[in-house]
Tab-separated table of C-alpha atoms in Angstrom:
chain	number	residue	atom	x	y	z
A	1	UNK	CA	-13.239	-31.269	-144.628
A	2	UNK	CA	-13.352	-29.848	-141.155
A	3	UNK	CA	-15.493	-26.735	-142.170
A	4	UNK	CA	-17.717	-29.197	-144.214
A	5	UNK	CA	-18.698	-31.400	-141.371
A	6	UNK	CA	-19.231	-28.347	-138.987
A	7	UNK	CA	-21.559	-26.730	-141.424
A	8	UNK	CA	-23.539	-30.022	-141.997
A	9	UNK	CA	-23.865	-30.320	-138.244
A	10	UNK	CA	-25.015	-26.781	-137.791
A	11	UNK	CA	-27.603	-27.018	-140.413
A	12	UNK	CA	-28.958	-30.293	-138.788
A	13	UNK	CA	-28.854	-28.694	-135.202
A	14	UNK	CA	-30.611	-25.405	-136.184
A	15	UNK	CA	-33.046	-27.344	-138.166
A	16	UNK	CA	-34.116	-29.180	-135.107
A	17	UNK	CA	-34.425	-25.974	-133.262
A	18	UNK	CA	-36.998	-24.840	-135.886
A	19	UNK	CA	-39.104	-27.818	-136.093
A	20	UNK	CA	-39.130	-28.277	-132.250
A	21	UNK	CA	-40.051	-24.842	-130.938
A	22	UNK	CA	-43.718	-24.367	-129.640
A	23	UNK	CA	-43.795	-21.314	-131.819
A	24	UNK	CA	-42.077	-21.691	-135.061
A	25	UNK	CA	-39.376	-18.952	-135.675
A	26	UNK	CA	-40.013	-16.548	-138.546
A	27	UNK	CA	-36.786	-17.203	-140.328
A	28	UNK	CA	-35.841	-18.706	-143.680
A	29	UNK	CA	-34.969	-22.459	-143.553
A	30	UNK	CA	-31.188	-22.814	-143.920
A	31	UNK	CA	-29.976	-24.487	-147.056
A	32	UNK	CA	-26.688	-26.235	-147.999
A	33	UNK	CA	-24.921	-23.040	-148.488
A	34	UNK	CA	-25.249	-22.006	-144.850
A	35	UNK	CA	-21.877	-21.598	-143.009
A	36	UNK	CA	-21.156	-21.393	-139.359
A	37	UNK	CA	-20.907	-17.480	-139.504
A	38	UNK	CA	-24.520	-17.372	-140.676
A	39	UNK	CA	-25.724	-19.578	-137.899
A	40	UNK	CA	-23.940	-17.503	-135.254
A	41	UNK	CA	-24.652	-14.195	-136.857
A	42	UNK	CA	-27.523	-13.101	-134.536
A	43	UNK	CA	-29.178	-14.215	-131.323
A	44	UNK	CA	-32.214	-15.731	-133.050
A	45	UNK	CA	-30.431	-18.276	-135.053
A	46	UNK	CA	-27.837	-19.153	-132.394
A	47	UNK	CA	-30.650	-19.691	-129.928
A	48	UNK	CA	-32.217	-22.094	-132.414
A	49	UNK	CA	-28.922	-23.966	-132.648
A	50	UNK	CA	-28.803	-24.290	-128.900
A	51	UNK	CA	-32.543	-25.601	-128.874
A	52	UNK	CA	-31.462	-28.068	-131.570
A	53	UNK	CA	-28.931	-29.510	-129.061
A	54	UNK	CA	-31.427	-29.978	-126.375
A	55	UNK	CA	-33.938	-31.486	-128.749
A	56	UNK	CA	-31.422	-33.859	-130.101
A	57	UNK	CA	-30.870	-35.251	-126.717
A	58	UNK	CA	-34.483	-36.854	-127.019
A	59	UNK	CA	-33.321	-38.385	-130.434
A	60	UNK	CA	-29.912	-39.666	-129.384
A	61	UNK	CA	-30.310	-43.087	-127.850
A	62	UNK	CA	-27.867	-42.721	-125.061
A	63	UNK	CA	-29.984	-39.917	-123.306
A	64	UNK	CA	-33.548	-40.554	-124.413
A	65	UNK	CA	-34.728	-43.256	-122.066
A	66	UNK	CA	-35.313	-45.828	-124.759
A	67	UNK	CA	-34.002	-49.269	-125.502
A	68	UNK	CA	-30.605	-48.131	-126.229
A	69	UNK	CA	-30.232	-45.678	-123.550
A	70	UNK	CA	-27.952	-45.501	-120.395
A	71	UNK	CA	-31.281	-45.929	-118.283
A	72	UNK	CA	-32.338	-49.151	-119.910
A	73	UNK	CA	-29.110	-50.989	-120.881
A	74	UNK	CA	-27.535	-50.237	-117.442
A	75	UNK	CA	-30.721	-51.419	-115.692
A	76	UNK	CA	-30.629	-54.759	-117.928
A	77	UNK	CA	-27.079	-55.380	-116.641
A	78	UNK	CA	-28.166	-55.552	-112.864
A	79	UNK	CA	-30.974	-57.522	-110.994
A	80	UNK	CA	-34.017	-55.282	-111.181
A	81	UNK	CA	-35.428	-56.868	-114.405
A	82	UNK	CA	-36.367	-60.347	-115.679
A	83	UNK	CA	-35.950	-60.396	-119.319
A	84	UNK	CA	-38.844	-61.142	-121.779
A	85	UNK	CA	-37.107	-59.900	-125.023
A	86	UNK	CA	-35.683	-62.299	-127.495
A	87	UNK	CA	-33.510	-59.624	-129.154
A	88	UNK	CA	-29.844	-60.859	-128.992
A	89	UNK	CA	-28.227	-57.447	-128.242
A	90	UNK	CA	-30.633	-57.107	-125.237
A	91	UNK	CA	-29.917	-60.705	-124.051
A	92	UNK	CA	-26.179	-59.957	-124.010
A	93	UNK	CA	-26.592	-56.951	-121.714
A	94	UNK	CA	-28.978	-58.813	-119.335
A	95	UNK	CA	-26.396	-61.765	-119.170
A	96	UNK	CA	-23.418	-59.467	-118.767
A	97	UNK	CA	-21.752	-61.174	-121.749
A	98	UNK	CA	-21.703	-58.253	-124.337
A	99	UNK	CA	-20.020	-58.745	-127.633
A	100	UNK	CA	-17.926	-55.944	-129.039
A	101	UNK	CA	-20.161	-56.337	-132.145
A	102	UNK	CA	-23.394	-55.564	-130.046
A	103	UNK	CA	-25.324	-52.965	-132.039
A	104	UNK	CA	-26.980	-51.505	-129.019
A	105	UNK	CA	-23.521	-50.766	-127.466
A	106	UNK	CA	-22.434	-49.254	-130.747
A	107	UNK	CA	-25.330	-46.881	-130.571
A	108	UNK	CA	-24.793	-46.012	-127.076
A	109	UNK	CA	-21.203	-45.034	-127.862
A	110	UNK	CA	-21.702	-43.297	-131.105
A	111	UNK	CA	-24.766	-41.425	-129.900
A	112	UNK	CA	-22.668	-39.982	-126.902
A	113	UNK	CA	-20.121	-38.818	-129.118
A	114	UNK	CA	-22.624	-37.341	-131.507
A	115	UNK	CA	-23.874	-35.070	-128.741
A	116	UNK	CA	-20.353	-34.214	-127.598
A	117	UNK	CA	-19.598	-33.133	-131.281
A	118	UNK	CA	-22.633	-30.896	-131.304
A	119	UNK	CA	-21.764	-29.310	-128.013
A	120	UNK	CA	-18.186	-28.604	-129.410
A	121	UNK	CA	-19.774	-27.063	-132.482
A	122	UNK	CA	-21.665	-24.726	-130.360
A	123	UNK	CA	-18.657	-23.742	-128.289
A	124	UNK	CA	-16.811	-23.244	-131.524
A	125	UNK	CA	-19.495	-20.975	-133.149
A	126	UNK	CA	-19.423	-18.454	-130.135
A	127	UNK	CA	-15.613	-18.455	-129.857
A	128	UNK	CA	-14.391	-14.923	-130.709
A	129	UNK	CA	-17.995	-14.020	-131.863
A	130	UNK	CA	-18.785	-10.503	-131.580
A	131	UNK	CA	-22.286	-10.760	-133.210
A	132	UNK	CA	-24.268	-12.262	-130.141
A	133	UNK	CA	-25.251	-10.679	-126.964
A	134	UNK	CA	-23.077	-11.689	-124.082
A	135	UNK	CA	-25.984	-13.113	-122.354
A	136	UNK	CA	-26.743	-15.573	-124.914
A	137	UNK	CA	-23.017	-16.481	-125.415
A	138	UNK	CA	-22.892	-17.357	-121.634
A	139	UNK	CA	-25.918	-19.431	-121.993
A	140	UNK	CA	-24.722	-21.351	-124.975
A	141	UNK	CA	-21.274	-21.896	-123.348
A	142	UNK	CA	-22.677	-22.895	-119.963
A	143	UNK	CA	-25.247	-25.178	-121.536
A	144	UNK	CA	-22.815	-26.887	-123.958
A	145	UNK	CA	-20.289	-27.626	-121.276
A	146	UNK	CA	-22.868	-28.871	-118.964
A	147	UNK	CA	-24.013	-31.234	-121.814
A	148	UNK	CA	-20.566	-32.212	-122.723
A	149	UNK	CA	-19.645	-32.859	-118.891
A	150	UNK	CA	-22.727	-34.943	-118.425
A	151	UNK	CA	-22.019	-37.096	-121.523
A	152	UNK	CA	-18.472	-37.648	-120.641
A	153	UNK	CA	-19.467	-38.660	-117.234
A	154	UNK	CA	-21.485	-41.537	-118.474
A	155	UNK	CA	-19.065	-42.427	-121.007
A	156	UNK	CA	-16.229	-42.824	-118.512
A	157	UNK	CA	-18.455	-44.805	-116.049
A	158	UNK	CA	-19.497	-47.091	-118.719
A	159	UNK	CA	-16.263	-47.609	-120.766
A	160	UNK	CA	-13.312	-46.233	-118.491
A	161	UNK	CA	-10.675	-44.684	-120.563
A	162	UNK	CA	-12.261	-42.959	-123.580
A	163	UNK	CA	-11.227	-40.457	-126.342
A	164	UNK	CA	-11.322	-36.733	-125.152
A	165	UNK	CA	-12.638	-34.822	-127.909
A	166	UNK	CA	-12.975	-31.058	-127.559
A	167	UNK	CA	-12.993	-29.790	-131.145
A	168	UNK	CA	-14.885	-30.193	-134.442
A	169	UNK	CA	-11.779	-31.211	-136.458
A	170	UNK	CA	-13.130	-34.411	-137.901
A	171	UNK	CA	-9.848	-35.477	-139.372
A	172	UNK	CA	-8.017	-35.300	-136.157
A	173	UNK	CA	-10.844	-36.775	-134.169
A	174	UNK	CA	-11.315	-39.689	-136.475
A	175	UNK	CA	-7.859	-41.235	-135.211
A	176	UNK	CA	-7.689	-40.093	-131.537
A	177	UNK	CA	-6.649	-42.615	-129.044
A	178	UNK	CA	-8.205	-43.266	-125.518
A	179	UNK	CA	-7.370	-40.982	-122.828
A	180	UNK	CA	-7.148	-41.893	-119.077
A	181	UNK	CA	-10.128	-41.836	-116.944
A	182	UNK	CA	-8.609	-39.287	-114.660
A	183	UNK	CA	-8.025	-36.878	-117.518
A	184	UNK	CA	-11.584	-37.171	-118.620
A	185	UNK	CA	-12.769	-36.586	-114.961
A	186	UNK	CA	-10.616	-33.447	-114.742
A	187	UNK	CA	-12.202	-32.228	-117.994
A	188	UNK	CA	-15.748	-33.035	-116.735
A	189	UNK	CA	-14.966	-31.004	-113.429
A	190	UNK	CA	-13.489	-28.034	-115.454
A	191	UNK	CA	-16.598	-27.964	-117.679
A	192	UNK	CA	-18.928	-28.079	-114.830
A	193	UNK	CA	-17.195	-25.482	-112.898
A	194	UNK	CA	-17.230	-23.153	-115.982
A	195	UNK	CA	-20.888	-23.868	-116.540
A	196	UNK	CA	-21.719	-23.085	-112.968
A	197	UNK	CA	-20.204	-19.456	-113.484
A	198	UNK	CA	-22.223	-18.994	-116.596
A	199	UNK	CA	-25.683	-20.168	-116.008
A	200	UNK	CA	-28.343	-18.331	-113.986
A	201	UNK	CA	-30.462	-19.695	-111.078
A	202	UNK	CA	-33.659	-19.227	-112.860
A	203	UNK	CA	-34.866	-21.870	-115.431
A	204	UNK	CA	-35.273	-19.929	-118.785
A	205	UNK	CA	-39.191	-19.485	-119.064
A	206	UNK	CA	-39.512	-21.891	-116.206
A	207	UNK	CA	-38.587	-24.777	-118.403
A	208	UNK	CA	-36.652	-27.411	-116.597
A	209	UNK	CA	-35.349	-29.028	-119.811
A	210	UNK	CA	-32.771	-26.180	-119.808
A	211	UNK	CA	-30.069	-26.412	-117.227
A	212	UNK	CA	-29.540	-23.791	-114.628
A	213	UNK	CA	-27.003	-22.999	-111.914
A	214	UNK	CA	-28.512	-25.710	-109.646
A	215	UNK	CA	-28.585	-28.265	-112.395
A	216	UNK	CA	-24.784	-28.021	-112.579
A	217	UNK	CA	-24.491	-28.191	-108.775
A	218	UNK	CA	-26.582	-31.448	-108.806
A	219	UNK	CA	-24.317	-32.953	-111.417
A	220	UNK	CA	-21.159	-31.841	-109.467
A	221	UNK	CA	-22.596	-33.574	-106.428
A	222	UNK	CA	-23.060	-36.816	-108.446
A	223	UNK	CA	-19.545	-36.713	-109.906
A	224	UNK	CA	-17.809	-36.038	-106.437
A	225	UNK	CA	-19.769	-38.917	-104.977
A	226	UNK	CA	-18.428	-41.286	-107.647
A	227	UNK	CA	-14.971	-39.769	-106.996
A	228	UNK	CA	-15.422	-40.385	-103.267
A	229	UNK	CA	-14.809	-36.674	-102.624
A	230	UNK	CA	-17.298	-36.864	-99.794
A	231	UNK	CA	-16.903	-33.254	-98.593
A	232	UNK	CA	-17.595	-31.889	-102.127
A	233	UNK	CA	-20.505	-34.256	-102.614
A	234	UNK	CA	-22.039	-32.940	-99.411
A	235	UNK	CA	-21.235	-29.362	-100.402
A	236	UNK	CA	-22.810	-29.441	-103.799
A	237	UNK	CA	-25.930	-31.476	-102.897
A	238	UNK	CA	-26.625	-29.061	-100.086
A	239	UNK	CA	-26.624	-26.171	-102.538
A	240	UNK	CA	-29.415	-27.950	-104.319
A	241	UNK	CA	-31.360	-29.157	-101.318
A	242	UNK	CA	-31.171	-25.597	-99.754
A	243	UNK	CA	-32.819	-24.009	-102.899
A	244	UNK	CA	-36.188	-24.439	-101.545
A	245	UNK	CA	-37.786	-21.839	-103.783
A	246	UNK	CA	-36.950	-24.171	-106.729
A	247	UNK	CA	-37.198	-27.734	-105.454
A	248	UNK	CA	-39.302	-29.848	-103.076
A	249	UNK	CA	-40.021	-33.500	-102.471
A	250	UNK	CA	-43.570	-34.059	-103.855
A	251	UNK	CA	-45.922	-35.938	-101.588
A	252	UNK	CA	-47.937	-37.084	-104.590
A	253	UNK	CA	-45.656	-39.444	-106.362
A	254	UNK	CA	-47.901	-39.345	-109.365
A	255	UNK	CA	-46.597	-35.814	-109.945
A	256	UNK	CA	-42.995	-36.262	-109.750
A	257	UNK	CA	-42.404	-37.087	-113.344
A	258	UNK	CA	-44.672	-34.474	-114.667
A	259	UNK	CA	-43.160	-31.830	-117.038
A	260	UNK	CA	-41.482	-29.093	-114.938
A	261	UNK	CA	-42.336	-30.867	-111.558
A	262	UNK	CA	-40.799	-29.226	-108.591
A	263	UNK	CA	-38.858	-32.280	-107.851
A	264	UNK	CA	-37.304	-31.999	-111.216
A	265	UNK	CA	-33.755	-30.625	-111.318
A	266	UNK	CA	-33.371	-31.390	-114.962
A	267	UNK	CA	-35.537	-33.147	-117.693
A	268	UNK	CA	-35.582	-34.027	-121.428
A	269	UNK	CA	-38.771	-33.120	-123.370
A	270	UNK	CA	-40.509	-35.383	-126.077
A	271	UNK	CA	-40.714	-32.131	-128.071
A	272	UNK	CA	-37.615	-33.509	-129.807
A	273	UNK	CA	-39.888	-35.765	-131.699
A	274	UNK	CA	-40.758	-32.816	-134.030
A	275	UNK	CA	-44.239	-34.257	-134.689
A	276	UNK	CA	-47.472	-35.384	-132.879
A	277	UNK	CA	-46.007	-37.666	-130.414
A	278	UNK	CA	-45.986	-36.350	-126.939
A	279	UNK	CA	-45.038	-39.337	-124.641
A	280	UNK	CA	-41.610	-40.119	-123.258
A	281	UNK	CA	-39.565	-42.971	-124.541
A	282	UNK	CA	-39.264	-44.300	-120.972
A	283	UNK	CA	-42.962	-44.588	-120.645
A	284	UNK	CA	-43.336	-46.082	-124.171
A	285	UNK	CA	-40.655	-48.694	-123.308
A	286	UNK	CA	-41.622	-49.709	-119.782
A	287	UNK	CA	-45.291	-48.785	-119.088
A	288	UNK	CA	-47.444	-51.836	-119.518
A	289	UNK	CA	-50.695	-51.936	-121.491
A	290	UNK	CA	-52.731	-54.799	-122.737
A	291	UNK	CA	-51.376	-54.250	-126.183
A	292	UNK	CA	-47.728	-53.380	-125.502
A	293	UNK	CA	-45.012	-56.027	-125.622
A	294	UNK	CA	-42.562	-54.962	-122.957
A	295	UNK	CA	-38.903	-56.243	-123.066
A	296	UNK	CA	-38.758	-56.687	-119.258
A	297	UNK	CA	-40.745	-57.283	-116.069
A	298	UNK	CA	-39.562	-56.361	-112.672
A	299	UNK	CA	-37.605	-59.301	-111.048
A	300	UNK	CA	-38.646	-61.039	-107.906
A	301	UNK	CA	-35.293	-60.077	-106.393
A	302	UNK	CA	-36.324	-56.552	-106.869
A	303	UNK	CA	-39.811	-56.761	-105.562
A	304	UNK	CA	-38.563	-58.337	-102.436
A	305	UNK	CA	-36.743	-55.261	-101.466
A	306	UNK	CA	-40.290	-53.550	-100.941
A	307	UNK	CA	-40.914	-55.688	-97.891
A	308	UNK	CA	-43.282	-53.180	-96.425
A	309	UNK	CA	-46.659	-53.138	-98.211
A	310	UNK	CA	-47.141	-49.567	-97.029
A	311	UNK	CA	-44.181	-48.221	-99.281
A	312	UNK	CA	-45.965	-45.642	-101.444
A	313	UNK	CA	-43.440	-46.228	-104.229
A	314	UNK	CA	-44.611	-49.785	-104.471
A	315	UNK	CA	-48.221	-48.616	-104.742
A	316	UNK	CA	-47.607	-45.750	-107.169
A	317	UNK	CA	-44.470	-46.705	-109.230
A	318	UNK	CA	-45.073	-50.369	-109.655
A	319	UNK	CA	-48.047	-51.769	-111.620
A	320	UNK	CA	-49.317	-55.254	-111.584
A	321	UNK	CA	-50.447	-56.904	-114.810
A	322	UNK	CA	-52.793	-60.080	-114.737
A	323	UNK	CA	-52.359	-62.846	-117.092
A	324	UNK	CA	-54.409	-66.130	-117.199
A	325	UNK	CA	-51.613	-67.904	-115.163
A	326	UNK	CA	-49.571	-65.238	-113.332
A	327	UNK	CA	-49.245	-61.726	-112.083
A	328	UNK	CA	-46.406	-59.668	-113.536
A	329	UNK	CA	-45.112	-56.514	-112.232
A	330	UNK	CA	-43.906	-53.448	-114.384
A	331	UNK	CA	-42.411	-50.061	-113.704
A	332	UNK	CA	-45.109	-47.289	-113.509
A	333	UNK	CA	-43.312	-43.903	-112.801
A	334	UNK	CA	-44.380	-42.719	-116.190
A	335	UNK	CA	-48.120	-43.040	-116.674
A	336	UNK	CA	-48.366	-42.386	-120.403
A	337	UNK	CA	-47.320	-45.286	-122.711
A	338	UNK	CA	-48.354	-43.653	-125.910
A	339	UNK	CA	-49.792	-40.400	-127.011
A	340	UNK	CA	-50.039	-39.218	-130.564
A	341	UNK	CA	-52.663	-36.519	-129.927
A	342	UNK	CA	-50.264	-33.623	-130.439
A	343	UNK	CA	-51.602	-31.901	-127.528
A	344	UNK	CA	-49.686	-30.505	-124.449
A	345	UNK	CA	-46.825	-32.566	-123.249
A	346	UNK	CA	-47.765	-33.860	-119.808
A	347	UNK	CA	-44.486	-35.865	-118.791
A	348	UNK	CA	-40.921	-35.142	-119.380
A	349	UNK	CA	-38.079	-37.720	-119.132
A	350	UNK	CA	-36.338	-37.375	-115.822
A	351	UNK	CA	-32.625	-37.079	-115.690
A	352	UNK	CA	-31.808	-35.636	-112.177
A	353	UNK	CA	-34.315	-34.851	-109.275
A	354	UNK	CA	-34.200	-33.930	-105.653
A	355	UNK	CA	-34.668	-37.231	-104.050
A	356	UNK	CA	-31.221	-38.253	-105.516
A	357	UNK	CA	-29.540	-35.250	-103.964
A	358	UNK	CA	-30.755	-36.121	-100.478
A	359	UNK	CA	-29.440	-39.641	-100.958
A	360	UNK	CA	-26.157	-38.329	-102.178
A	361	UNK	CA	-25.899	-36.111	-99.165
A	362	UNK	CA	-26.917	-38.923	-96.799
A	363	UNK	CA	-24.078	-41.229	-98.182
A	364	UNK	CA	-21.620	-38.416	-98.162
A	365	UNK	CA	-22.418	-37.651	-94.519
A	366	UNK	CA	-22.335	-41.168	-93.455
A	367	UNK	CA	-18.853	-41.735	-95.098
A	368	UNK	CA	-17.694	-38.568	-93.222
A	369	UNK	CA	-19.022	-40.025	-89.855
A	370	UNK	CA	-21.994	-37.547	-89.556
A	371	UNK	CA	-24.385	-40.323	-88.934
A	372	UNK	CA	-27.078	-37.891	-87.495
A	373	UNK	CA	-27.095	-35.694	-90.684
A	374	UNK	CA	-27.234	-38.647	-92.772
A	375	UNK	CA	-30.133	-40.111	-90.849
A	376	UNK	CA	-31.972	-36.933	-91.363
A	377	UNK	CA	-31.606	-37.069	-95.039
A	378	UNK	CA	-32.558	-40.804	-95.402
A	379	UNK	CA	-35.710	-40.035	-93.174
A	380	UNK	CA	-36.672	-37.341	-95.695
A	381	UNK	CA	-36.941	-40.153	-98.370
A	382	UNK	CA	-38.448	-42.691	-95.943
A	383	UNK	CA	-41.171	-40.301	-94.676
A	384	UNK	CA	-42.186	-39.364	-98.344
A	385	UNK	CA	-42.552	-43.193	-99.013
A	386	UNK	CA	-44.757	-43.629	-95.947
A	387	UNK	CA	-42.222	-45.697	-94.094
A	388	UNK	CA	-41.011	-45.622	-90.512
A	389	UNK	CA	-38.122	-43.412	-89.978
A	390	UNK	CA	-34.690	-44.601	-88.747
A	391	UNK	CA	-34.104	-44.130	-84.982
A	392	UNK	CA	-30.733	-42.510	-84.617
A	393	UNK	CA	-30.431	-43.630	-81.031
A	394	UNK	CA	-30.430	-47.395	-82.102
A	395	UNK	CA	-27.699	-49.010	-80.114
A	396	UNK	CA	-26.621	-51.272	-82.919
A	397	UNK	CA	-26.735	-48.510	-85.796
A	398	UNK	CA	-23.297	-48.311	-87.188
A	399	UNK	CA	-21.807	-46.631	-90.263
A	400	UNK	CA	-21.754	-49.690	-92.232
A	401	UNK	CA	-25.447	-50.600	-91.466
A	402	UNK	CA	-26.389	-46.934	-92.458
A	403	UNK	CA	-24.511	-47.254	-95.799
A	404	UNK	CA	-26.353	-50.499	-96.432
A	405	UNK	CA	-29.615	-48.792	-95.717
A	406	UNK	CA	-28.741	-46.033	-98.243
A	407	UNK	CA	-27.825	-48.471	-100.867
A	408	UNK	CA	-31.254	-50.099	-100.369
A	409	UNK	CA	-33.032	-46.835	-100.519
A	410	UNK	CA	-31.334	-45.855	-103.702
A	411	UNK	CA	-32.503	-49.070	-105.270
A	412	UNK	CA	-36.021	-48.471	-104.286
A	413	UNK	CA	-36.163	-44.903	-105.112
A	414	UNK	CA	-34.105	-44.650	-108.295
A	415	UNK	CA	-35.036	-47.800	-110.155
A	416	UNK	CA	-35.167	-47.358	-113.991
A	417	UNK	CA	-33.488	-43.995	-113.891
A	418	UNK	CA	-30.144	-43.542	-115.644
A	419	UNK	CA	-28.386	-46.743	-114.403
A	420	UNK	CA	-28.135	-45.903	-110.703
A	421	UNK	CA	-28.152	-49.511	-109.641
A	422	UNK	CA	-25.367	-50.403	-111.906
A	423	UNK	CA	-23.112	-47.627	-110.889
A	424	UNK	CA	-24.088	-47.891	-107.276
A	425	UNK	CA	-22.899	-51.626	-107.103
A	426	UNK	CA	-19.640	-50.664	-108.699
A	427	UNK	CA	-19.084	-47.809	-106.210
A	428	UNK	CA	-19.883	-50.080	-103.242
A	429	UNK	CA	-17.668	-52.801	-104.661
A	430	UNK	CA	-20.730	-55.177	-104.775
A	431	UNK	CA	-20.944	-55.971	-108.603
A	432	UNK	CA	-20.023	-59.594	-107.882
A	433	UNK	CA	-23.608	-60.186	-106.634
A	434	UNK	CA	-24.570	-60.146	-110.187
A	435	UNK	CA	-23.211	-63.622	-110.464
A	436	UNK	CA	-26.336	-64.683	-108.747
A	437	UNK	CA	-28.647	-63.274	-111.188
A	438	UNK	CA	-30.457	-65.607	-113.577
A	439	UNK	CA	-28.402	-66.622	-116.685
A	440	UNK	CA	-25.584	-64.160	-115.586
A	441	UNK	CA	-22.094	-64.446	-117.120
A	442	UNK	CA	-20.796	-61.625	-114.936
A	443	UNK	CA	-17.009	-61.569	-114.392
A	444	UNK	CA	-14.634	-58.909	-112.820
A	445	UNK	CA	-14.178	-57.255	-116.285
A	446	UNK	CA	-17.953	-56.947	-116.823
A	447	UNK	CA	-17.892	-53.545	-115.051
A	448	UNK	CA	-16.869	-51.839	-118.316
A	449	UNK	CA	-18.561	-52.139	-121.619
A	450	UNK	CA	-16.568	-53.309	-124.672
A	451	UNK	CA	-15.350	-50.641	-127.222
A	452	UNK	CA	-17.526	-51.216	-130.253
A	453	UNK	CA	-15.674	-53.241	-132.832
A	454	UNK	CA	-16.919	-51.030	-135.669
A	455	UNK	CA	-15.297	-47.910	-134.049
A	456	UNK	CA	-11.975	-49.791	-133.577
A	457	UNK	CA	-12.195	-50.900	-137.239
A	458	UNK	CA	-12.460	-47.226	-138.226
A	459	UNK	CA	-9.876	-46.014	-135.860
A	460	UNK	CA	-6.970	-48.381	-135.246
A	461	UNK	CA	-5.840	-46.287	-132.243
A	462	UNK	CA	-8.639	-47.247	-130.148
A	463	UNK	CA	-7.608	-50.087	-127.718
A	464	UNK	CA	-10.120	-52.563	-126.294
A	465	UNK	CA	-11.142	-52.998	-122.508
A	466	UNK	CA	-9.976	-56.260	-120.797
A	467	UNK	CA	-12.020	-59.289	-121.123
A	468	UNK	CA	-13.239	-58.571	-124.690
């Protein structure tokens, strides 16, 4: 049974690699007789299997920026959106009263474990493999551990204790119980530290949809920020910020979300469609056109944080839409809502970018008491946004006020990107403000999502989170 599921997975993964490459590989399409030894018998097929993992990120809901992704569902749970959708699963997220039977929540959970399983399959395939070049084995191991670490990071932030699955043994995995959050976080750090030793600084072929050494450093900075390891958060974010030959804050905000922009640390490509569509799912979901039925509009509460009309982010990343009776505002970070031309891909879905690293370091420095260094980092973001800088010589400027300013800047800068507002309110201990959101049913147990009922029915060893 174990080998059967591994073989099916590898066939699926390598096939994705074939259909999604810009130039199709000149190899025979694998059939049902293909086994893992054949997949990992040479560099060409093994590379295709790795390509399939990255392409599958665009087709797996948790990561793809669509309606069942971390980005959208976490944003629904906070105060940046006003809901227009009548879909019950969406309403539950917006009202912070999610049923264990919620199908969007099930897709979020199961899609995450699908990606983890594929990463484990790749790691299993290169284990004790003498048929592949060492350079490719390092790339597969580093990339797979980065993806696994990233996925577990969001699982533990969303659900708390979750099953730690590190193998492809389907029979064992089917009945595994939840492991402690601390154990999961230790595994995340181990995976990322291994990945940092294996991945090179250069992006393969200049493509920022593939992780490099600095991608791993950026995720380590984020993880340590959430762990309140301020020294480490500052250390790892500084590594990325100091890599000026790779990264820069772009003055033209319309260029930030373009494919392989210099602000991008890691992106996901729409090439995973495997067909003529070249738009991102983020853009398709949120960008307003006269014919699109968007599930949300930006809330008045959110728009009020842009109290300075000179803020370039308000001008470039928020778009008004005029109706007969009202003016509505929509996210406009991605400019392409739909493109079926089959042409060159102009935008990639952003996962991590340089602005976040400045804000991570600013917070770490503030919490360590280095207010001057923190202000310098915040001012980088403010200057790019066209705002007045913070004067470090203000008599009333305190550590607490600076942290408030950082939280505000994170809300302005990172909205609609990978649930930052949801996780920031939890880190700051401010989630209770969501009680004031329209139609909110937030309680202290709402910080964690329910373990899906369907998963618990299949696996009686899965316990439920409090409040559900």
